[in-house]
Amino acid sequence: MTQFQAILEEALALDPDDRAALVETLRASLDTPAIDRAWAAEIERRSAELESGAVEAIPAETVLAEARALLK
């Protein structure tokens, strides 16, 4: 068994709240200034597209209804 597999097995044995805390801690450990800058740039790009009219927002209700119809 690899170290990864052993850690995964132990993590999966945790209660749901502890697993959720572990996931958030691991995810946060991946945040770096470069990733933060990339997300900020993406947010700015998408915001500009909406403001300029290059793209049109679709209401969540519409998206969910279409997704549900596709899954039927």
XYZ file of N, CA, C and O in Angstrom:
288
model
N 0.856 -1.179 0.000
C 0.000 0.000 0.000
C 0.901 1.241 0.000
O 1.824 1.338 0.789
N 0.583 2.198 -0.865
C 1.357 3.434 -0.920
C 0.973 4.339 0.245
O -0.075 4.145 0.882
N 1.808 5.340 0.503
C 1.509 6.306 1.557
C 0.198 7.027 1.247
O -0.620 7.235 2.132
N -0.005 7.371 -0.029
C -1.246 8.033 -0.435
C -2.453 7.162 -0.106
O -3.436 7.636 0.460
N -2.386 5.903 -0.466
C -3.508 5.001 -0.216
C -3.783 4.856 1.276
O -4.942 4.815 1.700
N -2.731 4.784 2.085
C -2.910 4.667 3.530
C -3.575 5.913 4.104
O -4.500 5.820 4.922
N -3.107 7.082 3.650
C -3.703 8.334 4.128
C -5.154 8.431 3.675
O -6.039 8.820 4.451
N -5.409 8.064 2.430
C -6.773 8.115 1.910
C -7.690 7.201 2.707
O -8.805 7.594 3.079
N -7.240 6.012 3.003
C -8.047 5.061 3.766
C -8.379 5.623 5.150
O -9.516 5.533 5.610
N -7.373 6.230 5.797
C -7.621 6.832 7.107
C -8.575 8.017 6.998
O -9.462 8.190 7.836
N -8.399 8.832 5.967
C -9.261 10.000 5.792
C -10.709 9.587 5.560
O -11.631 10.205 6.094
N -10.905 8.539 4.789
C -12.266 8.079 4.505
C -12.949 7.499 5.735
O -14.180 7.416 5.794
N -12.175 7.117 6.736
C -12.740 6.576 7.967
C -13.179 7.677 8.933
O -13.859 7.407 9.922
N -12.792 8.919 8.643
C -13.186 10.036 9.503
C -14.678 10.295 9.390
O -15.317 9.947 8.398
N -15.230 10.974 10.414
C -16.649 11.353 10.318
C -16.772 12.472 9.281
O -15.789 13.124 8.935
N -17.976 12.671 8.748
C -18.174 13.640 7.656
C -17.668 15.049 7.963
O -17.086 15.689 7.090
N -17.857 15.536 9.183
C -17.387 16.888 9.504
C -15.868 16.978 9.439
O -15.317 17.958 8.936
N -15.189 15.961 9.958
C -13.731 15.957 9.910
C -13.225 15.808 8.476
O -12.226 16.417 8.089
N -13.920 15.002 7.658
C -13.528 14.863 6.240
C -13.669 16.197 5.526
O -12.809 16.597 4.742
N -14.766 16.904 5.799
C -14.987 18.207 5.163
C -13.897 19.196 5.581
O -13.380 19.942 4.748
N -13.528 19.197 6.857
C -12.476 20.088 7.333
C -11.139 19.740 6.682
O -10.373 20.625 6.306
N -10.876 18.455 6.535
C -9.635 18.012 5.887
C -9.589 18.465 4.437
O -8.575 18.981 3.960
N -10.696 18.302 3.735
C -10.758 18.719 2.333
C -10.496 20.214 2.212
O -9.707 20.652 1.362
N -11.132 21.004 3.059
C -10.952 22.458 2.987
C -9.513 22.840 3.311
O -8.936 23.717 2.653
N -8.924 22.182 4.290
C -7.536 22.480 4.652
C -6.594 22.135 3.500
O -5.691 22.913 3.166
N -6.805 20.983 2.876
C -5.964 20.589 1.750
C -6.150 21.537 0.564
O -5.184 21.954 -0.074
N -7.404 21.904 0.281
C -7.669 22.820 -0.825
C -7.005 24.160 -0.582
O -6.366 24.732 -1.459
N -7.112 24.665 0.631
C -6.520 25.959 0.956
C -5.002 25.918 0.832
O -4.375 26.923 0.489
N -4.428 24.739 1.068
C -2.975 24.637 0.974
C -2.487 24.768 -0.462
O -1.302 25.003 -0.703
N -3.390 24.631 -1.422
C -3.033 24.747 -2.827
C -3.115 26.180 -3.343
O -2.625 26.477 -4.423
N -3.753 27.051 -2.570
C -3.875 28.448 -2.991
C -2.503 29.105 -3.012
O -1.719 28.985 -2.079
N -2.244 29.769 -4.088
C -0.994 30.513 -4.218
C -1.323 31.878 -4.797
O -2.385 32.064 -5.403
N -0.425 32.826 -4.645
C -0.678 34.144 -5.252
C -0.915 34.055 -6.768
O -1.752 34.779 -7.302
N -0.220 33.146 -7.446
C -0.405 33.020 -8.900
C -1.814 32.552 -9.227
O -2.444 33.050 -10.168
N -2.317 31.601 -8.447
C -3.686 31.111 -8.679
C -4.682 32.215 -8.369
O -5.643 32.430 -9.119
N -4.458 32.930 -7.269
C -5.355 34.039 -6.921
C -5.380 35.092 -8.027
O -6.446 35.602 -8.379
N -4.217 35.420 -8.582
C -4.158 36.411 -9.671
C -4.875 35.897 -10.915
O -5.576 36.650 -11.599
N -4.723 34.612 -11.205
C -5.385 34.034 -12.381
C -6.898 34.090 -12.219
O -7.619 34.436 -13.170
N -7.401 33.761 -11.017
C -8.847 33.836 -10.795
C -9.334 35.278 -10.876
O -10.400 35.558 -11.431
N -8.572 36.192 -10.321
C -8.970 37.606 -10.383
C -9.047 38.079 -11.831
O -9.991 38.782 -12.214
N -8.080 37.669 -12.648
C -8.092 38.047 -14.066
C -9.306 37.434 -14.774
O -9.945 38.096 -15.602
N -9.624 36.194 -14.438
C -10.786 35.536 -15.058
C -12.077 36.231 -14.653
O -12.982 36.445 -15.482
N -12.185 36.615 -13.411
C -13.380 37.328 -12.932
C -13.523 38.659 -13.668
O -14.618 39.018 -14.116
N -12.419 39.377 -13.807
C -12.444 40.658 -14.526
C -12.862 40.458 -15.980
O -13.655 41.229 -16.526
N -12.314 39.414 -16.629
C -12.640 39.140 -18.033
C -14.125 38.842 -18.187
O -14.803 39.410 -19.056
N -14.650 37.985 -17.325
C -16.066 37.629 -17.426
C -16.965 38.817 -17.121
O -17.993 39.016 -17.781
N -16.577 39.614 -16.138
C -17.356 40.803 -15.795
C -17.392 41.776 -16.970
O -18.450 42.331 -17.304
N -16.254 41.970 -17.606
C -16.186 42.871 -18.759
C -17.056 42.363 -19.901
O -17.721 43.157 -20.585
N -17.058 41.054 -20.118
C -17.906 40.484 -21.184
C -19.377 40.749 -20.904
O -20.141 41.079 -21.815
N -19.787 40.592 -19.652
C -21.181 40.854 -19.299
C -21.524 42.330 -19.475
O -22.558 42.677 -20.050
N -20.655 43.199 -18.983
C -20.913 44.636 -19.053
C -20.934 45.154 -20.489
O -21.703 46.060 -20.819
N -20.114 44.577 -21.359
C -20.063 45.034 -22.746
C -21.181 44.450 -23.598
O -21.408 44.893 -24.714
N -21.846 43.437 -23.091
C -22.896 42.782 -23.864
C -22.369 41.685 -24.774
O -23.124 41.121 -25.571
N -21.085 41.360 -24.667
C -20.506 40.295 -25.499
C -21.115 38.939 -25.162
O -21.201 38.067 -26.022
N -21.518 38.785 -23.922
C -22.209 37.559 -23.501
C -23.451 37.957 -22.728
O -23.554 39.076 -22.211
N -24.382 37.045 -22.654
C -25.622 37.297 -21.946
C -25.749 36.307 -20.805
O -25.523 35.106 -20.986
N -26.085 36.815 -19.627
C -26.285 35.942 -18.478
C -27.566 35.132 -18.678
O -28.550 35.627 -19.242
N -27.527 33.895 -18.249
C -28.696 33.023 -18.318
C -29.143 32.762 -16.887
O -28.331 32.348 -16.049
N -30.425 33.004 -16.580
C -30.897 32.782 -15.216
C -30.677 31.328 -14.778
O -30.810 30.386 -15.575
N -30.330 31.157 -13.514
C -30.065 29.817 -12.975
C -31.263 28.892 -13.183
O -31.090 27.708 -13.496
N -32.451 29.420 -13.047
C -33.654 28.586 -13.212
C -33.701 27.985 -14.617
O -34.074 26.836 -14.806
N -33.332 28.784 -15.609
C -33.325 28.320 -16.995
C -32.279 27.240 -17.196
O -32.546 26.193 -17.806
N -31.089 27.460 -16.684
C -30.007 26.487 -16.821
C -30.403 25.174 -16.153
O -30.225 24.089 -16.719
N -30.934 25.258 -14.936
C -31.329 24.041 -14.222
C -32.451 23.300 -14.935
O -32.426 22.070 -15.018
N -33.417 24.031 -15.464
C -34.516 23.391 -16.186
C -33.991 22.667 -17.424
O -34.415 21.544 -17.714
N -33.079 23.299 -18.150
C -32.513 22.661 -19.335
C -31.682 21.440 -18.965
O -31.740 20.399 -19.648
N -30.930 21.528 -17.882
C -30.116 20.394 -17.438
C -31.006 19.228 -17.030
O -30.747 18.069 -17.388
N -32.076 19.532 -16.298
C -33.009 18.471 -15.877
C -33.657 17.812 -17.089
O -33.836 16.593 -17.128
N -34.013 18.606 -18.088
C -34.634 18.060 -19.296
C -33.655 17.139 -20.023
O -34.056 16.080 -20.538
N -32.388 17.501 -20.065
C -31.393 16.658 -20.713
C -31.163 15.343 -19.977
O -30.833 14.326 -20.583
N -31.340 15.376 -18.662
C -31.094 14.181 -17.856
C -32.261 13.197 -17.862
O -32.099 12.064 -17.440
N -33.394 13.634 -18.347
C -34.579 12.749 -18.369
C -34.464 11.727 -19.470
O -33.887 11.830 -20.457
